Amino acid sequence: MDHFLYRDGALFAEDVAIADIAAAVGTPFYVYSTATLLRHFHLFDEALGGMDHLVCYAMKANSNQAVLRTLAQAGAGMDVVSGGEYLRAKAAGVPGDKIVFSGVGKTAAEIRLALEGGIRQFNVESEPEMIVLDATARAMGVTAPISIRVNPDVDAKTHAKIATGKSENKFGIPIARAREVYAMAAAMEGLQIIGIDVHIGSQLTDLEPYRLAYQKVAELTEILRADGHTITRLDLGGGLGIPYARSNEAPPLPTDYGKIVRETLGHLDCEIEIEPGRLIAGNAGLMVSEVIYVKEGEGREFLILDGAMNDLIRPAMYDAHHDIIPVVEPAPGTEQSPIDIVGPVCESGDTFAKQRLMPPLSAGDLVAFRSAGAYGAVMASEYNSRPMIPEVLVHGDQFAVIRARPTFDEMINRDTIPSWL
Ligand SMILES: *Cc1c(COP(=O)(O)O)cnc(C)c1O
């Protein structure tokens, strides 16, 4: 459920009309709902109720400072995957002991940054990383708390670009080698083993892969404990999917996910960490765009929008579906006809939807892309020299620009001309 609903024929974000935001900030723009963000966070928090746990929001999904602060104030920790994200989390007021650092390519500089600022744990993804982490921590005279990310070799049944838990993926160490790698870690003075980490992929719409992975984590916990390691925390990753096409998708609920966690791992007396990103931010955001032209092509019509692939790349990158709805609600019984919905960028890949059934629209009308709150603004670029679009946060009947659209001068002046030109 989200807080983007029609009221008297006009699309609202909570108590603010989308058309009013468009008039104030111009199109295209992203808009996020505070109530929806918090609702999704609390769903997870409650799903793990009764277990010692921390929900660490995977901030790569949407790392705007205002979004982070909203979640941090509700008690969320953060899962970060770069030094930049670490600093963003700190800047939003997240204490170091609620930040976990994931990612296959942490540099020594990034590791130092996190050790200096405080960190809950590093999720270590390889032996070479472990060696650098150990050396960096020792050089600083500290110990680095770690979980080792194991790759359970389960098929997450999701898009190939976002599946991470098969043995052919670059993530984690093979679970079959876990004992050996934990033994290596235990012998390193700069490291302190805390637990086990697993993350099998993103946009999972089936809970079975989680059950399989978590059963393997449970077995591994017992084995590692028998080997003499102290395992007190299990990081279970993120990846729960959201319904992008509302008419025909029903992804699993956090409560059912929570049940699986309890069933597979509840007996181990471990603190549970989860790292949801998409499910917290995805349906908490829209991208709003204006129709520039309706173009008659050869046998098909094109709806040309002012938003493009550089603003929302998911359709081009993952063949992703986004529901696209008019900001003015069509009258009941309005006939829909198929149309290709495209942006102005000079690539055929700049297509949001092909032959999508839409009500009649004309230049100047506004449309909203649903489920654009995660992996939307954070993946945007200035391709075609299109300025990054603004982000707006709604809270009840208030709204605020939380990232302004740069001016053309600001965009151009970031380049510098070398002395020889
Ligand atoms: C991307 C990622 C997540 C979040 O995935 P979602 O599908 O957005 O929930 C969590 N943990 C790690 C390690 C990730 O790389």
CSV table of C-alpha atoms and ligand atoms in Angstrom, one decimal:
chain,number,residue,atom,x,y,z
A,1,MET,CA,0.0,0.0,0.0
A,2,ASP,CA,1.2,3.5,-0.6
A,3,HIS,CA,-0.1,7.1,-0.2
A,4,PHE,CA,-0.5,8.0,-3.9
A,5,LEU,CA,-4.2,8.0,-4.5
A,6,TYR,CA,-6.7,9.9,-6.6
A,7,ARG,CA,-8.9,12.4,-4.8
A,8,ASP,CA,-11.8,13.9,-6.7
A,9,GLY,CA,-10.1,12.9,-9.9
A,10,ALA,CA,-6.6,14.3,-9.1
A,11,LEU,CA,-3.6,12.3,-8.1
A,12,PHE,CA,-2.3,13.2,-4.6
A,13,ALA,CA,0.8,12.3,-2.7
A,14,GLU,CA,-0.5,12.1,0.9
A,15,ASP,CA,-2.4,15.4,1.2
A,16,VAL,CA,-0.6,17.3,-1.6
A,17,ALA,CA,-1.9,17.4,-5.2
A,18,ILE,CA,0.8,16.2,-7.7
A,19,ALA,CA,-0.3,19.0,-10.0
A,20,ASP,CA,0.6,21.6,-7.3
A,21,ILE,CA,4.1,20.2,-7.0
A,22,ALA,CA,4.5,20.2,-10.7
A,23,ALA,CA,3.4,23.9,-10.8
A,24,ALA,CA,6.0,24.7,-8.1
A,25,VAL,CA,9.0,22.7,-9.3
A,26,GLY,CA,8.5,22.0,-13.0
A,27,THR,CA,8.6,18.6,-14.6
A,28,PRO,CA,10.0,16.0,-14.6
A,29,PHE,CA,10.6,15.4,-10.9
A,30,TYR,CA,10.6,12.6,-8.3
A,31,VAL,CA,8.2,12.8,-5.3
A,32,TYR,CA,8.4,10.6,-2.2
A,33,SER,CA,5.9,10.0,0.5
A,34,THR,CA,7.1,10.1,4.1
A,35,ALA,CA,4.1,8.0,5.3
A,36,THR,CA,4.8,5.3,2.8
A,37,LEU,CA,8.5,5.1,3.6
A,38,LEU,CA,7.7,4.8,7.3
A,39,ARG,CA,5.0,2.3,6.7
A,40,HIS,CA,7.3,0.0,4.8
A,41,PHE,CA,10.1,0.4,7.4
A,42,HIS,CA,7.6,-0.5,10.2
A,43,LEU,CA,6.3,-3.5,8.3
A,44,PHE,CA,9.8,-5.0,8.4
A,45,ASP,CA,10.4,-4.0,11.9
A,46,GLU,CA,7.2,-5.6,13.0
A,47,ALA,CA,7.8,-8.7,10.9
A,48,LEU,CA,10.9,-9.4,13.0
A,49,GLY,CA,9.2,-8.5,16.2
A,50,GLY,CA,10.1,-10.7,19.2
A,51,MET,CA,13.6,-11.3,17.7
A,52,ASP,CA,16.6,-9.1,18.5
A,53,HIS,CA,17.0,-7.3,15.2
A,54,LEU,CA,18.0,-4.2,13.2
A,55,VAL,CA,16.6,-3.2,9.9
A,56,CYS,CA,19.5,-1.7,7.9
A,57,TYR,CA,18.0,0.2,5.0
A,58,ALA,CA,20.0,-0.6,1.8
A,59,MET,CA,20.5,3.1,1.0
A,60,LYS,CA,21.7,2.5,-2.6
A,61,ALA,CA,18.0,2.3,-3.4
A,62,ASN,CA,17.5,5.9,-2.6
A,63,SER,CA,20.1,7.8,-0.7
A,64,ASN,CA,18.7,11.3,-0.5
A,65,GLN,CA,19.6,12.9,2.8
A,66,ALA,CA,16.0,13.6,3.7
A,67,VAL,CA,14.9,10.0,2.9
A,68,LEU,CA,17.8,8.7,5.1
A,69,ARG,CA,17.0,11.1,7.9
A,70,THR,CA,13.3,10.1,7.8
A,71,LEU,CA,14.2,6.4,8.2
A,72,ALA,CA,17.0,7.0,10.7
A,73,GLN,CA,14.7,8.9,13.0
A,74,ALA,CA,12.4,5.9,12.9
A,75,GLY,CA,15.3,3.8,14.2
A,76,ALA,CA,16.7,2.3,10.9
A,77,GLY,CA,20.3,1.4,10.5
A,78,MET,CA,21.9,1.6,7.1
A,79,ASP,CA,23.6,-0.8,4.7
A,80,VAL,CA,26.2,1.0,2.7
A,81,VAL,CA,28.2,-0.1,-0.3
A,82,SER,CA,30.8,2.7,-0.7
A,83,GLY,CA,32.7,5.3,1.2
A,84,GLY,CA,30.3,7.9,-0.3
A,85,GLU,CA,27.3,6.1,1.1
A,86,TYR,CA,29.0,5.8,4.5
A,87,LEU,CA,29.5,9.5,4.6
A,88,ARG,CA,26.0,10.2,3.4
A,89,ALA,CA,24.6,8.0,6.2
A,90,LYS,CA,26.7,9.7,8.8
A,91,ALA,CA,25.7,13.1,7.4
A,92,ALA,CA,22.0,12.1,7.8
A,93,GLY,CA,22.6,11.4,11.5
A,94,VAL,CA,23.0,7.6,11.5
A,95,PRO,CA,25.5,6.5,14.2
A,96,GLY,CA,28.4,4.4,13.1
A,97,ASP,CA,27.2,1.4,15.2
A,98,LYS,CA,24.1,1.2,13.0
A,99,ILE,CA,26.0,1.1,9.7
A,100,VAL,CA,27.0,-2.1,8.0
A,101,PHE,CA,29.4,-1.9,5.1
A,102,SER,CA,28.8,-4.3,2.2
A,103,GLY,CA,30.2,-4.6,-1.3
A,104,VAL,CA,32.8,-6.6,-3.2
A,105,GLY,CA,35.4,-3.9,-3.8
A,106,LYS,CA,35.9,-1.9,-0.7
A,107,THR,CA,39.2,0.1,-1.0
A,108,ALA,CA,41.6,0.6,1.8
A,109,ALA,CA,40.7,4.2,1.9
A,110,GLU,CA,37.0,3.4,2.3
A,111,ILE,CA,37.8,0.9,5.0
A,112,ARG,CA,39.8,3.5,6.9
A,113,LEU,CA,37.0,6.0,6.6
A,114,ALA,CA,34.6,3.5,8.2
A,115,LEU,CA,37.0,2.4,10.9
A,116,GLU,CA,37.6,6.1,11.8
A,117,GLY,CA,33.9,7.0,11.9
A,118,GLY,CA,32.7,3.9,13.6
A,119,ILE,CA,31.1,0.9,12.0
A,120,ARG,CA,28.7,-1.9,13.1
A,121,GLN,CA,30.3,-4.5,10.9
A,122,PHE,CA,32.0,-5.1,7.6
A,123,ASN,CA,30.4,-7.7,5.4
A,124,VAL,CA,33.6,-9.2,3.9
A,125,GLU,CA,33.3,-10.6,0.5
A,126,SER,CA,36.7,-12.2,-0.3
A,127,GLU,CA,40.0,-13.3,1.1
A,128,PRO,CA,42.0,-10.4,-0.5
A,129,GLU,CA,39.5,-8.0,1.1
A,130,MET,CA,39.9,-9.7,4.5
A,131,ILE,CA,43.7,-9.3,4.3
A,132,VAL,CA,43.4,-5.5,3.5
A,133,LEU,CA,40.8,-5.1,6.2
A,134,ASP,CA,43.1,-6.8,8.8
A,135,ALA,CA,46.1,-4.8,7.8
A,136,THR,CA,44.2,-1.5,7.8
A,137,ALA,CA,42.7,-2.2,11.2
A,138,ARG,CA,46.0,-3.2,12.7
A,139,ALA,CA,47.8,-0.2,11.3
A,140,MET,CA,45.1,1.9,13.0
A,141,GLY,CA,45.4,0.0,16.3
A,142,VAL,CA,41.7,-1.2,16.2
A,143,THR,CA,39.8,-4.4,15.4
A,144,ALA,CA,37.3,-4.5,12.6
A,145,PRO,CA,34.0,-6.3,13.4
A,146,ILE,CA,33.2,-8.7,10.5
A,147,SER,CA,30.6,-11.0,9.0
A,148,ILE,CA,31.7,-13.0,6.0
A,149,ARG,CA,29.3,-13.0,3.1
A,150,VAL,CA,28.7,-16.5,2.0
A,151,ASN,CA,27.3,-17.4,-1.4
A,152,PRO,CA,24.7,-20.1,-0.7
A,153,ASP,CA,24.4,-21.1,-4.4
A,154,VAL,CA,20.6,-20.7,-4.6
A,155,ASP,CA,18.7,-19.4,-7.5
A,156,ALA,CA,16.9,-16.3,-6.6
A,157,LYS,CA,14.7,-16.5,-9.7
A,158,THR,CA,15.1,-12.9,-10.5
A,159,HIS,CA,16.6,-10.8,-13.4
A,160,ALA,CA,20.1,-11.9,-14.2
A,161,LYS,CA,21.6,-8.4,-13.5
A,162,ILE,CA,20.3,-8.5,-9.9
A,163,ALA,CA,20.8,-12.1,-8.9
A,164,THR,CA,23.7,-12.4,-6.6
A,165,GLY,CA,23.4,-15.8,-4.8
A,166,LYS,CA,24.5,-18.3,-7.5
A,167,SER,CA,28.0,-19.6,-7.5
A,168,GLU,CA,28.8,-17.9,-10.8
A,169,ASN,CA,28.0,-14.4,-9.3
A,170,LYS,CA,30.9,-12.2,-8.1
A,171,PHE,CA,29.5,-11.9,-4.6
A,172,GLY,CA,30.6,-13.5,-1.3
A,173,ILE,CA,32.7,-16.7,-0.8
A,174,PRO,CA,31.3,-20.1,-1.7
A,175,ILE,CA,29.6,-21.6,1.3
A,176,ALA,CA,31.5,-24.8,0.9
A,177,ARG,CA,34.7,-22.8,1.7
A,178,ALA,CA,33.3,-21.0,4.7
A,179,ARG,CA,35.0,-23.0,7.4
A,180,GLU,CA,38.4,-22.5,5.8
A,181,VAL,CA,37.9,-18.7,5.4
A,182,TYR,CA,36.5,-18.3,8.9
A,183,ALA,CA,39.5,-20.1,10.3
A,184,MET,CA,41.8,-17.7,8.3
A,185,ALA,CA,39.8,-14.7,9.7
A,186,ALA,CA,40.0,-16.0,13.3
A,187,ALA,CA,43.8,-16.0,13.0
A,188,MET,CA,43.9,-12.4,11.9
A,189,GLU,CA,44.5,-10.0,14.8
A,190,GLY,CA,42.8,-7.1,13.2
A,191,LEU,CA,39.5,-8.8,12.8
A,192,GLN,CA,36.7,-9.8,15.1
A,193,ILE,CA,34.2,-12.3,13.8
A,194,ILE,CA,30.7,-11.4,14.7
A,195,GLY,CA,28.5,-13.3,12.3
A,196,ILE,CA,27.5,-14.5,8.9
A,197,ASP,CA,26.1,-12.4,6.0
A,198,VAL,CA,24.1,-13.5,3.0
A,199,HIS,CA,22.2,-11.6,0.2
A,200,ILE,CA,20.9,-13.6,-2.7
A,201,GLY,CA,19.5,-11.0,-5.0
A,202,SER,CA,17.0,-8.3,-5.6
A,203,GLN,CA,13.3,-8.1,-6.6
A,204,LEU,CA,12.6,-11.6,-5.4
A,205,THR,CA,9.0,-12.5,-5.7
A,206,ASP,CA,9.2,-16.0,-4.3
A,207,LEU,CA,10.1,-16.7,-0.7
A,208,GLU,CA,11.4,-20.2,-1.3
A,209,PRO,CA,15.0,-19.1,-2.2
A,210,TYR,CA,15.2,-17.3,1.1
A,211,ARG,CA,14.1,-20.4,3.0
A,212,LEU,CA,16.8,-22.4,1.2
A,213,ALA,CA,19.5,-19.8,1.8
A,214,TYR,CA,18.6,-19.3,5.4
A,215,GLN,CA,18.5,-23.1,6.1
A,216,LYS,CA,22.1,-23.2,4.8
A,217,VAL,CA,23.0,-20.2,7.0
A,218,ALA,CA,21.5,-22.0,10.0
A,219,GLU,CA,23.6,-25.2,9.3
A,220,LEU,CA,26.7,-23.1,8.8
A,221,THR,CA,26.1,-21.3,12.1
A,222,GLU,CA,26.1,-24.6,14.0
A,223,ILE,CA,29.2,-25.8,12.1
A,224,LEU,CA,31.2,-22.5,12.8
A,225,ARG,CA,30.2,-22.5,16.4
A,226,ALA,CA,31.4,-26.1,16.7
A,227,ASP,CA,34.7,-24.9,15.2
A,228,GLY,CA,34.9,-22.4,18.1
A,229,HIS,CA,33.8,-19.2,16.4
A,230,THR,CA,31.5,-16.8,18.1
A,231,ILE,CA,28.5,-16.2,15.8
A,232,THR,CA,26.1,-13.7,17.4
A,233,ARG,CA,24.7,-11.9,14.4
A,234,LEU,CA,23.1,-13.0,11.2
A,235,ASP,CA,22.8,-10.5,8.3
A,236,LEU,CA,20.2,-11.8,5.9
A,237,GLY,CA,20.5,-9.2,3.1
A,238,GLY,CA,17.6,-7.6,1.3
A,239,GLY,CA,15.9,-8.2,-2.0
A,240,LEU,CA,12.2,-8.7,-1.2
A,241,GLY,CA,10.4,-7.7,-4.4
A,242,ILE,CA,7.6,-5.2,-5.0
A,243,PRO,CA,4.6,-5.3,-7.3
A,244,TYR,CA,5.6,-3.2,-10.3
A,245,ALA,CA,2.6,-4.2,-12.3
A,246,ARG,CA,-0.2,-3.9,-9.8
A,247,SER,CA,-2.8,-5.6,-11.9
A,248,ASN,CA,-1.1,-9.0,-12.0
A,249,GLU,CA,1.7,-9.2,-9.4
A,250,ALA,CA,1.5,-10.1,-5.7
A,251,PRO,CA,5.0,-10.3,-4.2
A,252,PRO,CA,5.4,-11.8,-0.8
A,253,LEU,CA,4.7,-9.8,2.4
A,254,PRO,CA,7.3,-8.9,5.0
A,255,THR,CA,5.2,-10.8,7.6
A,256,ASP,CA,5.6,-14.0,5.6
A,257,TYR,CA,9.3,-13.3,5.2
A,258,GLY,CA,9.5,-12.7,8.9
A,259,LYS,CA,8.0,-16.1,9.5
A,260,ILE,CA,10.6,-17.8,7.4
A,261,VAL,CA,13.4,-16.0,9.3
A,262,ARG,CA,11.9,-17.2,12.6
A,263,GLU,CA,11.4,-20.8,11.3
A,264,THR,CA,14.9,-21.2,9.9
A,265,LEU,CA,17.0,-19.1,12.3
A,266,GLY,CA,14.9,-18.3,15.3
A,267,HIS,CA,16.4,-21.1,17.4
A,268,LEU,CA,20.0,-19.8,17.1
A,269,ASP,CA,19.7,-17.0,19.6
A,270,CYS,CA,21.3,-14.5,17.1
A,271,GLU,CA,20.7,-10.9,16.5
A,272,ILE,CA,19.1,-10.6,13.1
A,273,GLU,CA,19.9,-7.9,10.5
A,274,ILE,CA,18.1,-7.4,7.3
A,275,GLU,CA,18.9,-5.0,4.5
A,276,PRO,CA,15.8,-4.1,2.5
A,277,GLY,CA,16.1,-1.3,0.0
A,278,ARG,CA,13.5,-1.6,-2.8
A,279,LEU,CA,10.7,-2.6,-0.6
A,280,ILE,CA,11.1,0.4,1.6
A,281,ALA,CA,11.6,3.1,-1.0
A,282,GLY,CA,10.2,1.6,-4.3
A,283,ASN,CA,6.5,2.2,-3.9
A,284,ALA,CA,7.2,5.3,-1.8
A,285,GLY,CA,8.1,7.3,-4.9
A,286,LEU,CA,6.7,8.5,-8.3
A,287,MET,CA,8.4,10.1,-11.2
A,288,VAL,CA,6.2,12.7,-12.7
A,289,SER,CA,6.6,13.8,-16.2
A,290,GLU,CA,4.8,16.0,-18.8
A,291,VAL,CA,3.7,15.0,-22.2
A,292,ILE,CA,5.6,17.0,-24.8
A,293,TYR,CA,4.1,15.6,-28.0
A,294,VAL,CA,1.8,12.9,-29.2
A,295,LYS,CA,3.3,11.6,-32.4
A,296,GLU,CA,1.7,9.6,-35.1
A,297,GLY,CA,4.2,7.0,-36.3
A,298,GLU,CA,3.9,4.3,-39.0
A,299,GLY,CA,1.1,2.2,-37.6
A,300,ARG,CA,1.8,3.3,-34.0
A,301,GLU,CA,1.5,6.3,-31.8
A,302,PHE,CA,4.2,7.7,-29.5
A,303,LEU,CA,3.7,9.5,-26.3
A,304,ILE,CA,6.8,11.7,-26.0
A,305,LEU,CA,7.5,12.7,-22.4
A,306,ASP,CA,9.9,15.2,-20.9
A,307,GLY,CA,11.3,12.4,-18.6
A,308,ALA,CA,13.8,10.0,-20.2
A,309,MET,CA,16.1,7.1,-19.6
A,310,ASN,CA,18.7,9.2,-18.0
A,311,ASP,CA,16.1,10.1,-15.3
A,312,LEU,CA,14.7,6.6,-14.8
A,313,ILE,CA,16.9,3.9,-16.3
A,314,ARG,CA,15.2,0.8,-15.1
A,315,PRO,CA,13.1,0.1,-18.2
A,316,ALA,CA,16.2,0.4,-20.4
A,317,MET,CA,18.5,-1.5,-18.1
A,318,TYR,CA,16.4,-4.3,-16.7
A,319,ASP,CA,13.4,-4.3,-19.1
A,320,ALA,CA,11.5,-3.2,-16.0
A,321,HIS,CA,7.8,-2.4,-16.0
A,322,HIS,CA,6.5,0.7,-14.3
A,323,ASP,CA,2.8,1.4,-14.2
A,324,ILE,CA,2.3,4.8,-15.8
A,325,ILE,CA,-0.9,6.7,-14.8
A,326,PRO,CA,-2.4,10.0,-15.7
A,327,VAL,CA,-2.3,12.7,-13.0
A,328,VAL,CA,-5.9,13.6,-13.9
A,329,GLU,CA,-8.0,10.5,-13.3
A,330,PRO,CA,-9.7,9.4,-16.5
A,331,ALA,CA,-13.5,9.3,-16.2
A,332,PRO,CA,-14.9,5.8,-15.6
A,333,GLY,CA,-15.3,3.9,-18.9
A,334,THR,CA,-12.7,6.0,-20.7
A,335,GLU,CA,-11.4,3.9,-23.6
A,336,GLN,CA,-7.7,3.0,-23.6
A,337,SER,CA,-5.6,2.5,-26.6
A,338,PRO,CA,-2.0,1.1,-27.1
A,339,ILE,CA,0.8,3.6,-27.3
A,340,ASP,CA,4.6,3.6,-27.0
A,341,ILE,CA,5.8,5.8,-24.2
A,342,VAL,CA,9.2,7.3,-24.8
A,343,GLY,CA,11.6,10.0,-23.7
A,344,PRO,CA,13.5,12.6,-25.8
A,345,VAL,CA,16.9,10.9,-25.5
A,346,CYS,CA,18.6,10.0,-28.8
A,347,GLU,CA,18.5,6.2,-28.3
A,348,SER,CA,15.8,3.7,-29.1
A,349,GLY,CA,16.5,2.3,-25.7
A,350,ASP,CA,14.8,5.4,-24.3
A,351,THR,CA,11.5,3.6,-24.3
A,352,PHE,CA,9.5,3.3,-21.1
A,353,ALA,CA,6.8,1.1,-22.4
A,354,LYS,CA,5.7,-0.4,-25.7
A,355,GLN,CA,2.0,-0.6,-26.8
A,356,ARG,CA,0.9,0.3,-23.3
A,357,LEU,CA,-2.9,0.8,-22.9
A,358,MET,CA,-3.4,4.4,-21.9
A,359,PRO,CA,-6.4,6.8,-21.9
A,360,PRO,CA,-6.2,9.7,-24.4
A,361,LEU,CA,-3.5,12.2,-23.4
A,362,SER,CA,-2.3,15.4,-25.1
A,363,ALA,CA,0.6,17.8,-24.8
A,364,GLY,CA,0.8,19.4,-21.4
A,365,ASP,CA,-0.8,16.5,-19.5
A,366,LEU,CA,1.0,15.0,-16.6
A,367,VAL,CA,1.7,11.3,-16.0
A,368,ALA,CA,3.2,9.5,-13.0
A,369,PHE,CA,5.5,6.5,-13.0
A,370,ARG,CA,4.7,4.4,-10.1
A,371,SER,CA,7.2,2.4,-8.0
A,372,ALA,CA,10.0,4.9,-8.9
A,373,GLY,CA,11.2,5.6,-5.4
A,374,ALA,CA,14.0,2.9,-5.5
A,375,TYR,CA,16.8,2.7,-8.1
A,376,GLY,CA,15.3,5.8,-9.7
A,377,ALA,CA,17.0,9.1,-8.8
A,378,VAL,CA,20.1,7.3,-7.6
A,379,MET,CA,20.8,5.9,-11.0
A,380,ALA,CA,20.0,9.1,-12.9
A,381,SER,CA,22.6,10.8,-15.1
A,382,GLU,CA,22.9,13.9,-17.1
A,383,TYR,CA,23.1,12.0,-20.4
A,384,ASN,CA,22.1,14.3,-23.3
A,385,SER,CA,23.0,17.2,-21.0
A,386,ARG,CA,19.7,16.9,-19.3
A,387,PRO,CA,20.0,18.3,-15.8
A,388,MET,CA,19.3,15.9,-12.9
A,389,ILE,CA,15.7,16.2,-12.0
A,390,PRO,CA,14.6,17.5,-8.6
A,391,GLU,CA,13.4,15.3,-5.7
A,392,VAL,CA,10.5,16.3,-3.5
A,393,LEU,CA,9.4,14.9,-0.2
A,394,VAL,CA,5.8,15.1,1.0
A,395,HIS,CA,4.9,14.9,4.6
A,396,GLY,CA,1.1,15.2,5.2
A,397,ASP,CA,0.0,18.5,3.6
A,398,GLN,CA,3.6,19.8,3.3
A,399,PHE,CA,6.2,19.3,0.6
A,400,ALA,CA,9.8,20.3,0.3
A,401,VAL,CA,12.3,20.1,-2.5
A,402,ILE,CA,15.0,17.8,-1.1
A,403,ARG,CA,17.3,18.1,-4.1
A,404,ALA,CA,17.0,21.1,-6.5
A,405,ARG,CA,17.3,20.9,-10.2
A,406,PRO,CA,20.7,22.4,-11.1
A,407,THR,CA,20.7,25.3,-13.5
A,408,PHE,CA,22.2,24.9,-16.9
A,409,ASP,CA,25.1,27.1,-15.7
A,410,GLU,CA,25.8,24.9,-12.7
A,411,MET,CA,25.7,21.8,-14.9
A,412,ILE,CA,28.1,23.3,-17.5
A,413,ASN,CA,30.4,25.0,-15.0
A,414,ARG,CA,31.3,21.7,-13.4
A,415,ASP,CA,33.6,21.1,-16.4
A,416,THR,CA,36.9,22.8,-16.4
A,417,ILE,CA,38.9,23.9,-19.5
A,418,PRO,CA,42.6,23.0,-19.4
A,419,SER,CA,45.2,25.7,-19.7
A,420,TRP,CA,46.1,24.8,-23.3
A,421,LEU,CA,42.7,25.5,-24.7
B,1,LIG,C1,21.3,-4.2,-3.2
B,1,LIG,C2,21.5,-4.8,-1.9
B,1,LIG,C3,20.5,-4.8,-0.9
B,1,LIG,C4,19.1,-4.3,-1.2
B,1,LIG,O1,18.4,-5.0,-2.2
B,1,LIG,P1,16.9,-4.6,-2.4
B,1,LIG,O2,16.5,-5.4,-3.5
B,1,LIG,O3,16.8,-3.2,-2.8
B,1,LIG,O4,16.2,-4.9,-1.2
B,1,LIG,C5,20.8,-5.4,0.3
B,1,LIG,N1,22.0,-5.9,0.6
B,1,LIG,C6,23.0,-5.9,-0.3
B,1,LIG,C7,24.3,-6.4,0.1
B,1,LIG,C8,22.8,-5.3,-1.6
B,1,LIG,O5,23.8,-5.3,-2.5
